[in-house]
Coordinates of C-alpha atoms and ligand atoms in Angstrom, one line a residue:
X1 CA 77.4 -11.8 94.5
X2 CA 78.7 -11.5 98.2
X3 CA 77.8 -13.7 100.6
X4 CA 77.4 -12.9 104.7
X5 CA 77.2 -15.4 107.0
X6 CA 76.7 -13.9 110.5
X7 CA 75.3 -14.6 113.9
X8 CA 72.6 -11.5 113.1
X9 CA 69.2 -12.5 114.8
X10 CA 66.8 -12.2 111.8
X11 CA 64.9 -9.4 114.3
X12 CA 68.0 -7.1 113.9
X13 CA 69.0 -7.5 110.1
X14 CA 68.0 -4.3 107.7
X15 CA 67.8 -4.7 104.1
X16 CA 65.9 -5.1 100.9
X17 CA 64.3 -8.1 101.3
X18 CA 63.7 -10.6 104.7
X19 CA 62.6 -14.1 103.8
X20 CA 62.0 -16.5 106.3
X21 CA 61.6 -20.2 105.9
X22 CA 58.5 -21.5 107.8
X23 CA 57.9 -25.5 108.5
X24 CA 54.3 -26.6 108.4
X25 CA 55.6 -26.7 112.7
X26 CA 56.6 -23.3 112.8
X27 CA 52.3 -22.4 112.7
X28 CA 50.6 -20.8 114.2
X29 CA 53.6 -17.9 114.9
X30 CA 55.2 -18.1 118.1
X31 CA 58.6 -17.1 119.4
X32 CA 61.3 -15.3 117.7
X33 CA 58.3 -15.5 114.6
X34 CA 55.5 -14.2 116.7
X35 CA 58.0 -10.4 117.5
X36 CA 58.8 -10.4 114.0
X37 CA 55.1 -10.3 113.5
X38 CA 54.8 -7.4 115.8
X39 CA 57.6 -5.8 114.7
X40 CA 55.9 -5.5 111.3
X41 CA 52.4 -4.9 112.6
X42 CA 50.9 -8.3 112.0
X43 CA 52.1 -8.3 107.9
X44 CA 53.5 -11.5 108.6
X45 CA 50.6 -13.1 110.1
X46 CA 48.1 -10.8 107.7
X47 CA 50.2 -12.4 104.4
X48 CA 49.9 -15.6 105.9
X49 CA 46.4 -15.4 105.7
X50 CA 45.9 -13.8 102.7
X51 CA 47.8 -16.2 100.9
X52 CA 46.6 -19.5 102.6
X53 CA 49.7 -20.4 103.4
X54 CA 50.4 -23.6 105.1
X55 CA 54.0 -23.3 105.1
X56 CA 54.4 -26.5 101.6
X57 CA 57.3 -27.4 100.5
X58 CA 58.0 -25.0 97.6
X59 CA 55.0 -22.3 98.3
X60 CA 55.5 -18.8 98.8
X61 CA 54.7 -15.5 99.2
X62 CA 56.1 -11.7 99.4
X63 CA 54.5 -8.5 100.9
X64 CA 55.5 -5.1 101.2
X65 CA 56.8 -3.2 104.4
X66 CA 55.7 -0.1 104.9
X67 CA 58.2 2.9 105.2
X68 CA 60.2 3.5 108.7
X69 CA 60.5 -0.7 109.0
X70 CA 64.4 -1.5 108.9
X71 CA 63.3 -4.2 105.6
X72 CA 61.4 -3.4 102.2
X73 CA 60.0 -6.8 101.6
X74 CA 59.2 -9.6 104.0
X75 CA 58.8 -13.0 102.2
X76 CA 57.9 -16.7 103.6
X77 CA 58.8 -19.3 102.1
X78 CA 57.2 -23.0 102.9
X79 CA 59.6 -26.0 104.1
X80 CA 56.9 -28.7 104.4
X81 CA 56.8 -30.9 107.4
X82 CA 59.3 -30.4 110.1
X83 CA 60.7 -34.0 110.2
X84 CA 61.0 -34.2 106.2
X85 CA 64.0 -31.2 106.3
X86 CA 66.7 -32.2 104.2
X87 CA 69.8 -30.3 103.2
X88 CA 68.1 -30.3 99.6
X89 CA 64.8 -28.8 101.0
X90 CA 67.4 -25.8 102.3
X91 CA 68.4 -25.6 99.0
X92 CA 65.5 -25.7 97.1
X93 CA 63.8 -23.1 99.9
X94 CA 67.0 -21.0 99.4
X95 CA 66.5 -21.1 95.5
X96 CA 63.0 -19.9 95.6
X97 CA 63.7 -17.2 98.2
X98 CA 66.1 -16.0 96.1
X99 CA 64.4 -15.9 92.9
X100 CA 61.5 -13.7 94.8
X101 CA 64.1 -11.5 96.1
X102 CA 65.5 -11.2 92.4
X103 CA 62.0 -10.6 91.1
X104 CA 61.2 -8.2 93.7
X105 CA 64.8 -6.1 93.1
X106 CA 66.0 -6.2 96.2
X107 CA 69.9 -5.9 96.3
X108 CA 70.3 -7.3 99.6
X109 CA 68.9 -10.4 101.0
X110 CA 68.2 -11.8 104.6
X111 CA 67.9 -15.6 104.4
X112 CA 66.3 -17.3 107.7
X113 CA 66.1 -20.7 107.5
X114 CA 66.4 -23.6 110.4
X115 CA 69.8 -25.2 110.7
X116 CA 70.1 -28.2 109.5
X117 CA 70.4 -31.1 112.3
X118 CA 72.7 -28.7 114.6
X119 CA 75.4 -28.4 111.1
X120 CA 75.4 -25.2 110.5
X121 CA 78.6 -25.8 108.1
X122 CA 76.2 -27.8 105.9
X123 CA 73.5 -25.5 106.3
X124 CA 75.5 -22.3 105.3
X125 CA 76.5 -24.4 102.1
X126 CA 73.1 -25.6 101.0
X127 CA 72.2 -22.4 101.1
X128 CA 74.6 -21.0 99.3
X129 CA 74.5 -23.3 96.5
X130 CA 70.4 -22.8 96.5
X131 CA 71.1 -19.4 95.8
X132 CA 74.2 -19.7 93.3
X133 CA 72.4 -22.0 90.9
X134 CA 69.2 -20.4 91.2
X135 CA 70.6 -16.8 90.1
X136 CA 72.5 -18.2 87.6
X137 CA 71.3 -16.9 84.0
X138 CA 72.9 -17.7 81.0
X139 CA 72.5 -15.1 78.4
X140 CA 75.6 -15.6 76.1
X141 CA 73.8 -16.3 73.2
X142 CA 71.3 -13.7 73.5
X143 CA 71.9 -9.8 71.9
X144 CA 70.4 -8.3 74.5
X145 CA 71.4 -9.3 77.5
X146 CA 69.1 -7.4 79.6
X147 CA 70.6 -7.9 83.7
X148 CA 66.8 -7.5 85.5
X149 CA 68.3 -6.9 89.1
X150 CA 70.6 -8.4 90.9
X151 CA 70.9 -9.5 94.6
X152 CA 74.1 -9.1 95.2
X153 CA 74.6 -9.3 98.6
X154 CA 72.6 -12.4 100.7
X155 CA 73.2 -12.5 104.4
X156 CA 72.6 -16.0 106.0
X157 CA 71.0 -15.2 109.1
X158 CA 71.5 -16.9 112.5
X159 CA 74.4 -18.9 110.9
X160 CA 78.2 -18.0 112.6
X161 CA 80.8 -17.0 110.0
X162 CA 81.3 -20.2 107.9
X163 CA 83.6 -19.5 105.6
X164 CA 85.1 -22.7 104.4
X165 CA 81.6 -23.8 103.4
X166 CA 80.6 -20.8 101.4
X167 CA 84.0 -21.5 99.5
X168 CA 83.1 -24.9 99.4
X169 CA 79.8 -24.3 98.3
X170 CA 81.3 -21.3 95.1
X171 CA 83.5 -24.2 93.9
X172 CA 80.7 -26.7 93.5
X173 CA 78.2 -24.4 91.8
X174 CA 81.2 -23.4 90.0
X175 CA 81.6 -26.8 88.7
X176 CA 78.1 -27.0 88.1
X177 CA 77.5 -24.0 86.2
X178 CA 80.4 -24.7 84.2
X179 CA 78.4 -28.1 83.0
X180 CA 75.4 -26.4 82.4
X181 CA 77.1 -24.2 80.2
X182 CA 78.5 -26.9 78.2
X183 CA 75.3 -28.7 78.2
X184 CA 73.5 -25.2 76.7
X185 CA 75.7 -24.6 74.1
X186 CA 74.9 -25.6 70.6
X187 CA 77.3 -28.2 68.8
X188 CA 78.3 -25.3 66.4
X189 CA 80.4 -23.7 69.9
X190 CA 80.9 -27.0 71.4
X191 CA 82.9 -29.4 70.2
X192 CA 85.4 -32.1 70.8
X193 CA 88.2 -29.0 70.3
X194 CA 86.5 -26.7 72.6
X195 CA 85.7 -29.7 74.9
X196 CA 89.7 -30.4 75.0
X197 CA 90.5 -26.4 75.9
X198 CA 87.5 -26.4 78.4
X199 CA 90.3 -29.2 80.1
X200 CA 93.2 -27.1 79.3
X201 CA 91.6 -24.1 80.9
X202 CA 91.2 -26.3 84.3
X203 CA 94.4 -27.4 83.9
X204 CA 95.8 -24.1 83.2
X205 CA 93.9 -22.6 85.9
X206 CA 94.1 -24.8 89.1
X207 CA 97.8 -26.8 88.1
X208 CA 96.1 -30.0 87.0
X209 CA 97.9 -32.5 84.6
X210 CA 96.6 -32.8 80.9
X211 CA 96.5 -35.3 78.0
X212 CA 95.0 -34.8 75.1
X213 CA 95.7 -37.9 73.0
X214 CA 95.3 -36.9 69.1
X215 CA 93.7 -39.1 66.2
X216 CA 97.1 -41.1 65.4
X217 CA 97.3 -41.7 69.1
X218 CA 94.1 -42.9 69.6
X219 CA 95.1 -45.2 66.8
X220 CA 97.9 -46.7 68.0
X221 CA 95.9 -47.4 71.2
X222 CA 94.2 -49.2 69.2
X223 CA 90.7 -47.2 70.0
X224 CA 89.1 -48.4 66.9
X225 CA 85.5 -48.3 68.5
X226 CA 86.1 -44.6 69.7
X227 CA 87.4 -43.9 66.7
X228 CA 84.7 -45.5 64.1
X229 CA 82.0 -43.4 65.2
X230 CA 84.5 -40.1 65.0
X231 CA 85.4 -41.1 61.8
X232 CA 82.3 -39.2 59.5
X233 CA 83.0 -35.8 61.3
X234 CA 84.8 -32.8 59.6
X235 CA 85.9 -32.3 63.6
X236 CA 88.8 -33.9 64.8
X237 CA 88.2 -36.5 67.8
X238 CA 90.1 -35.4 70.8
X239 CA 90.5 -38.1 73.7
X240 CA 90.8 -36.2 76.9
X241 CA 92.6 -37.3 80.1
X242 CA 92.9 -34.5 83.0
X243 CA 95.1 -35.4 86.5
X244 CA 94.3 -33.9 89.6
X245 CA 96.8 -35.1 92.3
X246 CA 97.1 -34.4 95.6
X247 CA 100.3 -33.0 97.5
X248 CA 100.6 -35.6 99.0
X249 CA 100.4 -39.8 98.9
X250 CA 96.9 -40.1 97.4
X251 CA 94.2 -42.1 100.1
X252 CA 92.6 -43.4 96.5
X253 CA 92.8 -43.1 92.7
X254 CA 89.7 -42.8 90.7
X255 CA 88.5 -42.3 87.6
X256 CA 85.3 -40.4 86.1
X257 CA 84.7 -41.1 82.9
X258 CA 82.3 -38.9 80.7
X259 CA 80.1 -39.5 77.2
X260 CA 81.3 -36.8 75.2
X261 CA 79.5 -36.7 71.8
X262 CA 78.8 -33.1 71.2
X263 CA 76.7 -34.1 68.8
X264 CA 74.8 -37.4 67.9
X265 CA 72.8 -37.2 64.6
X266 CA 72.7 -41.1 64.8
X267 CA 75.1 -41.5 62.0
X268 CA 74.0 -43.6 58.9
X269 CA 70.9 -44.5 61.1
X270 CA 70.1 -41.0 61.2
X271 CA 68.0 -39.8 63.9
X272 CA 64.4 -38.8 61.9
X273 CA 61.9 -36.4 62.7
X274 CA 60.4 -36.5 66.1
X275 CA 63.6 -38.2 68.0
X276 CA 64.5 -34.7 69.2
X277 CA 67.8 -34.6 67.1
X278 CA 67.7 -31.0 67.8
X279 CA 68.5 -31.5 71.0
X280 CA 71.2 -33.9 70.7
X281 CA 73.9 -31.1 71.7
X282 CA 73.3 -32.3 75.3
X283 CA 75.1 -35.8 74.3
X284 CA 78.3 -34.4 76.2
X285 CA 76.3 -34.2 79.7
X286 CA 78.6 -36.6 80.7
X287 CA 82.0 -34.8 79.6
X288 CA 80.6 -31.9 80.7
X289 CA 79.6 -33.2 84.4
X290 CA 83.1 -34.8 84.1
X291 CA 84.7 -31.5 83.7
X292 CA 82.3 -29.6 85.8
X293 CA 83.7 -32.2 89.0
X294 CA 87.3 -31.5 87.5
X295 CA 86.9 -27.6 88.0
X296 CA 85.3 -28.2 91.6
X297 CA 87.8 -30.8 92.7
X298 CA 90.6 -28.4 91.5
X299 CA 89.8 -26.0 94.2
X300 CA 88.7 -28.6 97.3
X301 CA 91.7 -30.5 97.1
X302 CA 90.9 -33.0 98.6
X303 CA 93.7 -36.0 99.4
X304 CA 92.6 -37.8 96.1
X305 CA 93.8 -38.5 93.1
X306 CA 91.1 -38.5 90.0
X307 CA 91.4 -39.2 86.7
X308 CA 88.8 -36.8 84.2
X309 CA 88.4 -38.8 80.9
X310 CA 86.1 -38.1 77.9
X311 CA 86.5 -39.6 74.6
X312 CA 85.0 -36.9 72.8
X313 CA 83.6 -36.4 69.6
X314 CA 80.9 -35.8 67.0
X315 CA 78.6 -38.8 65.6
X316 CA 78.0 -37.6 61.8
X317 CA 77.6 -38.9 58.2
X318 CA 79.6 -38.6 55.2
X319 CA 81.3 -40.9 52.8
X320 CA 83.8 -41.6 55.3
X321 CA 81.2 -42.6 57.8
X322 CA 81.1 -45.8 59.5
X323 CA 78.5 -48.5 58.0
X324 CA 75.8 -50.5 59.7
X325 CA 77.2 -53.6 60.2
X326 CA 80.9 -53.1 60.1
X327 CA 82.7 -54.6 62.4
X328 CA 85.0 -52.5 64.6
X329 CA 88.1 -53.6 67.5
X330 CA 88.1 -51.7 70.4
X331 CA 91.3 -51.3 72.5
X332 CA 90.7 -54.5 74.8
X333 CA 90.9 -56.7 71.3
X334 CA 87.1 -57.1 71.5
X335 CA 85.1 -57.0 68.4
X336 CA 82.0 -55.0 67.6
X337 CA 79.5 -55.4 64.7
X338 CA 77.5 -52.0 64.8
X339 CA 74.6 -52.8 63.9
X340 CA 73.2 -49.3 64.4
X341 CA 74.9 -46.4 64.4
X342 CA 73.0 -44.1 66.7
X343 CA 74.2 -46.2 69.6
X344 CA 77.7 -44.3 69.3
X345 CA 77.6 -43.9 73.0
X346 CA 79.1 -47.2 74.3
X347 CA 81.5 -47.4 71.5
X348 CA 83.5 -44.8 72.7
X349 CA 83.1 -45.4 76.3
X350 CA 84.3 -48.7 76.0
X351 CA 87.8 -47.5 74.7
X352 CA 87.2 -44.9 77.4
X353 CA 86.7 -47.3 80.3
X354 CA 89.8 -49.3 79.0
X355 CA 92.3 -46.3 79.1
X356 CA 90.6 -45.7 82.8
X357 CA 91.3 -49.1 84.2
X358 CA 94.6 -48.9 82.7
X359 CA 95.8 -46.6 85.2
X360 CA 94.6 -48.8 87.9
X361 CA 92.5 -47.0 89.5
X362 CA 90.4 -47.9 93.0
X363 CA 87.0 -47.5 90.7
X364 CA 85.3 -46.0 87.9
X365 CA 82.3 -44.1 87.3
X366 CA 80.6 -43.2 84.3
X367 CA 78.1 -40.7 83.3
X368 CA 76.8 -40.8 79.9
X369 CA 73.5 -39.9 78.4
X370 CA 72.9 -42.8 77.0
X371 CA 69.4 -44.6 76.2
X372 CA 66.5 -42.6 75.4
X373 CA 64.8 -46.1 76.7
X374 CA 66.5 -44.6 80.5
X375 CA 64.2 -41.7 80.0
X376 CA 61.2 -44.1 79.3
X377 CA 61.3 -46.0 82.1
X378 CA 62.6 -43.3 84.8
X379 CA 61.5 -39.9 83.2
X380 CA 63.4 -37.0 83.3
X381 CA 64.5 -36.1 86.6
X382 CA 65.9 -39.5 87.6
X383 CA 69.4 -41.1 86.0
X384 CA 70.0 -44.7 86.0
X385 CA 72.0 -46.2 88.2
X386 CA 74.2 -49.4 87.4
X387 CA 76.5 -51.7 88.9
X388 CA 77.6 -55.4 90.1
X389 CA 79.5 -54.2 92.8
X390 CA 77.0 -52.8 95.9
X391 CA 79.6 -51.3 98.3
X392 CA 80.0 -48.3 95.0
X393 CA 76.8 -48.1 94.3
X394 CA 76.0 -47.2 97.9
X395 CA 78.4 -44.8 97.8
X396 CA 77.4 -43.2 95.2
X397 CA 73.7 -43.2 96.6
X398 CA 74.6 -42.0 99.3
X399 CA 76.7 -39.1 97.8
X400 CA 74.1 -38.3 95.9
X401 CA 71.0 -37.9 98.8
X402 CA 73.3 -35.3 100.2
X403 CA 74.3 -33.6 96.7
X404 CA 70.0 -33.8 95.8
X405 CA 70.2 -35.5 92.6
X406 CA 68.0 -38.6 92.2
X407 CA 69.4 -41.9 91.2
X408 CA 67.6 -45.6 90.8
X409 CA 69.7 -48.9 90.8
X410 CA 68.4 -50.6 87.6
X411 CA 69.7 -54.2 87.3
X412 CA 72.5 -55.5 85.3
X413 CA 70.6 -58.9 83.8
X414 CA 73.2 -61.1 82.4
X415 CA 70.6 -63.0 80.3
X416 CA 69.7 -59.9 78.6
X417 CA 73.1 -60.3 77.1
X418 CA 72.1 -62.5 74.9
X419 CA 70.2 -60.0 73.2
X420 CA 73.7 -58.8 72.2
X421 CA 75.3 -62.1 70.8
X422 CA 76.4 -61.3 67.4
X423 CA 77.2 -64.4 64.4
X424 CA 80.4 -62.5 62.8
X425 CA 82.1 -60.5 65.8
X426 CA 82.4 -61.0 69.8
X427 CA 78.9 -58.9 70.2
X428 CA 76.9 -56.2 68.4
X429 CA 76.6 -52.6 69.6
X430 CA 72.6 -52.5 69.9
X431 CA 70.2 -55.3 71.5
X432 CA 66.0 -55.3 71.3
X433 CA 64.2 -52.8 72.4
X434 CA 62.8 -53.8 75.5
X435 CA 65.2 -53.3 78.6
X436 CA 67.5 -50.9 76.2
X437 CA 69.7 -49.4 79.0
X438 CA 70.4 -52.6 80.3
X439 CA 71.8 -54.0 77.3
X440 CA 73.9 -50.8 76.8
X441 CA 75.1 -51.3 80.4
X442 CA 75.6 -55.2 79.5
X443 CA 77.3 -53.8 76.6
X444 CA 80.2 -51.3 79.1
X445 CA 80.7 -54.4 81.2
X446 CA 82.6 -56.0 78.3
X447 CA 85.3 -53.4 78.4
X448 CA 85.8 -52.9 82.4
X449 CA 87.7 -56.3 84.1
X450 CA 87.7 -56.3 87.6
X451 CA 88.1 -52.7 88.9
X452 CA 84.8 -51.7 90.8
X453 CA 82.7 -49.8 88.5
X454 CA 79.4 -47.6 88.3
X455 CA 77.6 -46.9 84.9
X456 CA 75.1 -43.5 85.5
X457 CA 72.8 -42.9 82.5
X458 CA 71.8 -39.4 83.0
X459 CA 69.9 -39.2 79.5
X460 CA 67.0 -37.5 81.3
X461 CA 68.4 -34.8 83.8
X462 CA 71.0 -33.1 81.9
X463 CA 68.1 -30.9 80.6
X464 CA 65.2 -29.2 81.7
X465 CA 63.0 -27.6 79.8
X466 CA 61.1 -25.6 83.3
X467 CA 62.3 -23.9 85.8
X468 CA 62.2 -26.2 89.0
X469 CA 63.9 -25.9 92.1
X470 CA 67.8 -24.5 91.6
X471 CA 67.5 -25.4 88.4
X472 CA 67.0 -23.1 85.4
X473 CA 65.7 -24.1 81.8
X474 CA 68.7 -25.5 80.0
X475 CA 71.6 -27.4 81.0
X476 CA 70.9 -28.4 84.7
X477 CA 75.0 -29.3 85.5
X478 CA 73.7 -32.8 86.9
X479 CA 75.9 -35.5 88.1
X480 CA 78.7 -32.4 89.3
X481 CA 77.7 -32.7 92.7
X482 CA 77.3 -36.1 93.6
X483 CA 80.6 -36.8 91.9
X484 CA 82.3 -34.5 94.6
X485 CA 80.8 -35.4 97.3
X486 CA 81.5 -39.0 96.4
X487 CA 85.0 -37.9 95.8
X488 CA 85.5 -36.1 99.0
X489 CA 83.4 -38.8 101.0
Ligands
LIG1 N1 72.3 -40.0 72.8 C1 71.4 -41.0 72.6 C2 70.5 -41.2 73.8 C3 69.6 -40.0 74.2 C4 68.3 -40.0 73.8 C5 70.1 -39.0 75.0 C6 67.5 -38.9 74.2 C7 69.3 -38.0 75.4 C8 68.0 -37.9 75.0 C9 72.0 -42.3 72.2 O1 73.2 -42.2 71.5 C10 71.1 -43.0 71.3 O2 70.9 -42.6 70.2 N2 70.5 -44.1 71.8 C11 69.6 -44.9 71.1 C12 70.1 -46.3 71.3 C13 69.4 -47.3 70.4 C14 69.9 -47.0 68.9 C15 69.7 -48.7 70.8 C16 68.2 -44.7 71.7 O3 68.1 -44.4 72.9 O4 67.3 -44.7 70.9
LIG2 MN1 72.9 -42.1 69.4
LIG3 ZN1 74.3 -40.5 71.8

């Protein structure tokens, strides 16, 4: 896939296929819209009609040029109201345009859509990411991998030559894609070992530092949280730590630490039928977002330094298994009774966010799918957002408006802790069931001190079952981009 960016009036390109976005403002035709109309004999305005189009946010429609015209296919694609354009609306309008083009087979694509508040840098990436994730199709597990046409070349019309944002744009949806891919796999390809090469491949491939600390390391860390739910699988835990530093003096040091369970059968309090076990491959979507920001990072560079953490592992039974109720120390001293099983989660992000703060880092965010009670109370395309400390959350909201993905600040009760209290240890793993991803987030605050700190629950949007938007059915890579834009912020 190649991408153009030119100053080519959309009047002039020829190619397969032109689409044009069109704001509910930009009808009736007029202008530069109105001689593209007459240039094609009034298809615009006659598929217009015919199709009712109003210009919404996420409608479209395609038509056929007749022979002699300089394009194929002329498709519009609706932006909504004028006022209400957002970089993600460019995206999104990008995705969909390029889907029609796919479905269409047109080989080269014409994208015209409005710049984005005079920022054509931004605009050029937006688009390019639309397009990236949108074509992406992951058929590695399919026999026949049947390619049904390709766009490979899209120019971005009206846009001067922007090259640092459509390099900007390949690293990010390289990142992403990279996550999504982690997320799809099954737990039979996936796990803790191929989680620590996916890090040494990074490492190996864009000079960043790596640590993979081994079983007997993890011991002597004393990570005996992390380690009691790894301690049932036949697959080794592997804690990973992955450096990128800058070439010169860092401006900050931060950490992004990533659940990394490839998969969670709930242990001894084994998930039953109906709790979607199946899916519980997806239980890395924080490792793999972790990694997915890693790769991106690698090849920004921005004056940073970040810390890529995931203690990863597999949440199993056997006769070695941990037992409900046994009482585990995690690498702060802190005692744990489990109490159940199947919230693994915490227990090895606490010895997770311990090794982060360690390394005194500036602040810490983590990403873990962690409560199906998340899902409950914000569905599926929303991740929970936690934190005491509002100048980091705000950064990270604000991050994520421009990277598209959809956060909401859930509170941190204190008295919900109480739900936690334990009689034998220093607290138990699980609290009731009301106000669940609170008490797992009251639960992470026991092992972070003082260093600012964010705790995302991204239970929900690591998977989605639809196509929507950019996003393809599978692993949907979330949490990738607002970690770089926070990062390069
Ligand atoms: N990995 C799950 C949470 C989850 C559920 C992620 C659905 C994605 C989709 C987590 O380890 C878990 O099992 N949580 C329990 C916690 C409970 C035992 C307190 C849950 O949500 O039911
Ligand atoms: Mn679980
Ligand atoms: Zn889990």
């Amino acid at each position: 896939m190649e991408f153009h960016a030119s100053n080519t009036p959309l009047l002039d390109w020829s190619g397969d296929g032109l689409m044009v976005g069109l704001s509910e403002a930009a009808l009736p035709l007029s202008g530069t819209l109105a001689d593209l109309n007459s240039r094609v004999s009034g298809l615009l305005q006659d598929l217009i009609d015919d199709t009712e189009f109003t210009g919404k946010e996420g409608s479209a429609a395609i038509t056929r040029v007749g022979s002699g015209a300089n394009i194929r296919k002329l498709g519009i694609v609706g932006l909504g109201a004028a006022e209400a354009i957002a970089p993600d609306t460019l995206r999104r309008a990008a995705a969909t345009a390029a889907r029609l083009a796919k479905k269409e087979k047109c080989a080269s694509l014409g994208l015209s859509l409005p710049i984005y508040q005079d920022n054509a840098a931004l605009t050029t990436q937006a688009l390019a990411e639309g397009v990236y994730l949108a074509l992406h199709q992951d058929t590695r597990f399919k026999s026949d991998d049947k390619a049904n046409g390709t766009v490979d070349h899209i120019h971005l019309l009206g846009l001067p030559d922007q090259e640092p944002s459509l390099q900007a744009a390949q690293a990010i949806c390289d990142g992403v894609i990279l996550a999504r891919e982690l997320v799809s796999a099954p737990a039979n390809v996936v796990t803790p070992e191929a989680l620590a090469q996916t890090a040494q491949d990074i490492a190996t491939a864009h000079g960043l530092e790596l640590e993979i600390l081994e079983q007997a390391q993890c011991e002597a860390l004393g990570m005996g949280a992390y380690l009691g739910v790894a301690k049932a699988s036949d697959l080794p835990p592997k804690f990973i730590h992955l450096t990128y530093k800058p070439a010169g003096t860092p401006t900050r040091k931060l950490a992004i630490v990533g659940k990394g369970l490839t998969f969670d059968s709930g242990g001894l309090n084994i998930k039953g039928a109906g709790s979607g076990i199946e899916m519980m491959k997806i239980d890395m979507g924080g490792a793999a977002a972790t990694l997915g920001a890693a790769k991106a990072i690698a090849q920004l560079k921005p004056d940073v330094e970040v810390h890529f953490i995931s203690a990863a592992a597999e949440n199993m039974i056997s006769g070695h298994a941990m037992r409900p109720g046994d009482i585990l120390t995690a690498s702060n001293g802190k005692t744990i009774e489990v109490n159940n099983t199947d919230a693994e989660g915490r227990l090895t992000l606490a010895d997770a966010l311990v090794f982060a703060e360690k390394l005194g880092v500036d602040a810490i965010v983590d990403l873990a799918t962690l409560t199906g009670a998340c899902i409950v109370a914000l569905g599926d395309d929303i991740a929970g957002l936690f934190s005491e400390n509002d100048e980091l959350a705000a950064a990270i909201a604000t991050a994520a408006k421009a990277a598209g993905e959809k956060f909401w600040r859930l509170p941190m009760e204190e008295k919900y802790f109480d739900g936690l209290k334990s009689i034998v240890a220093d607290m138990k793993n699980t609290g009731p069931r009301p106000g669940g991803s609170i008490t797992a987030a009251l639960f992470l605050k026991q092992f972070v001190n003082d260093t600012p700190w964010v705790h995302l629950d991204v239970a929900g949007p690591v998977w989605t079952e639809k196509e929507s938007g950019y996003n393809n059915p599978g692993g949907t890579g979330f949490g990738v981009r607002t970690l770089v834009q926070w990062v390069l912020a």
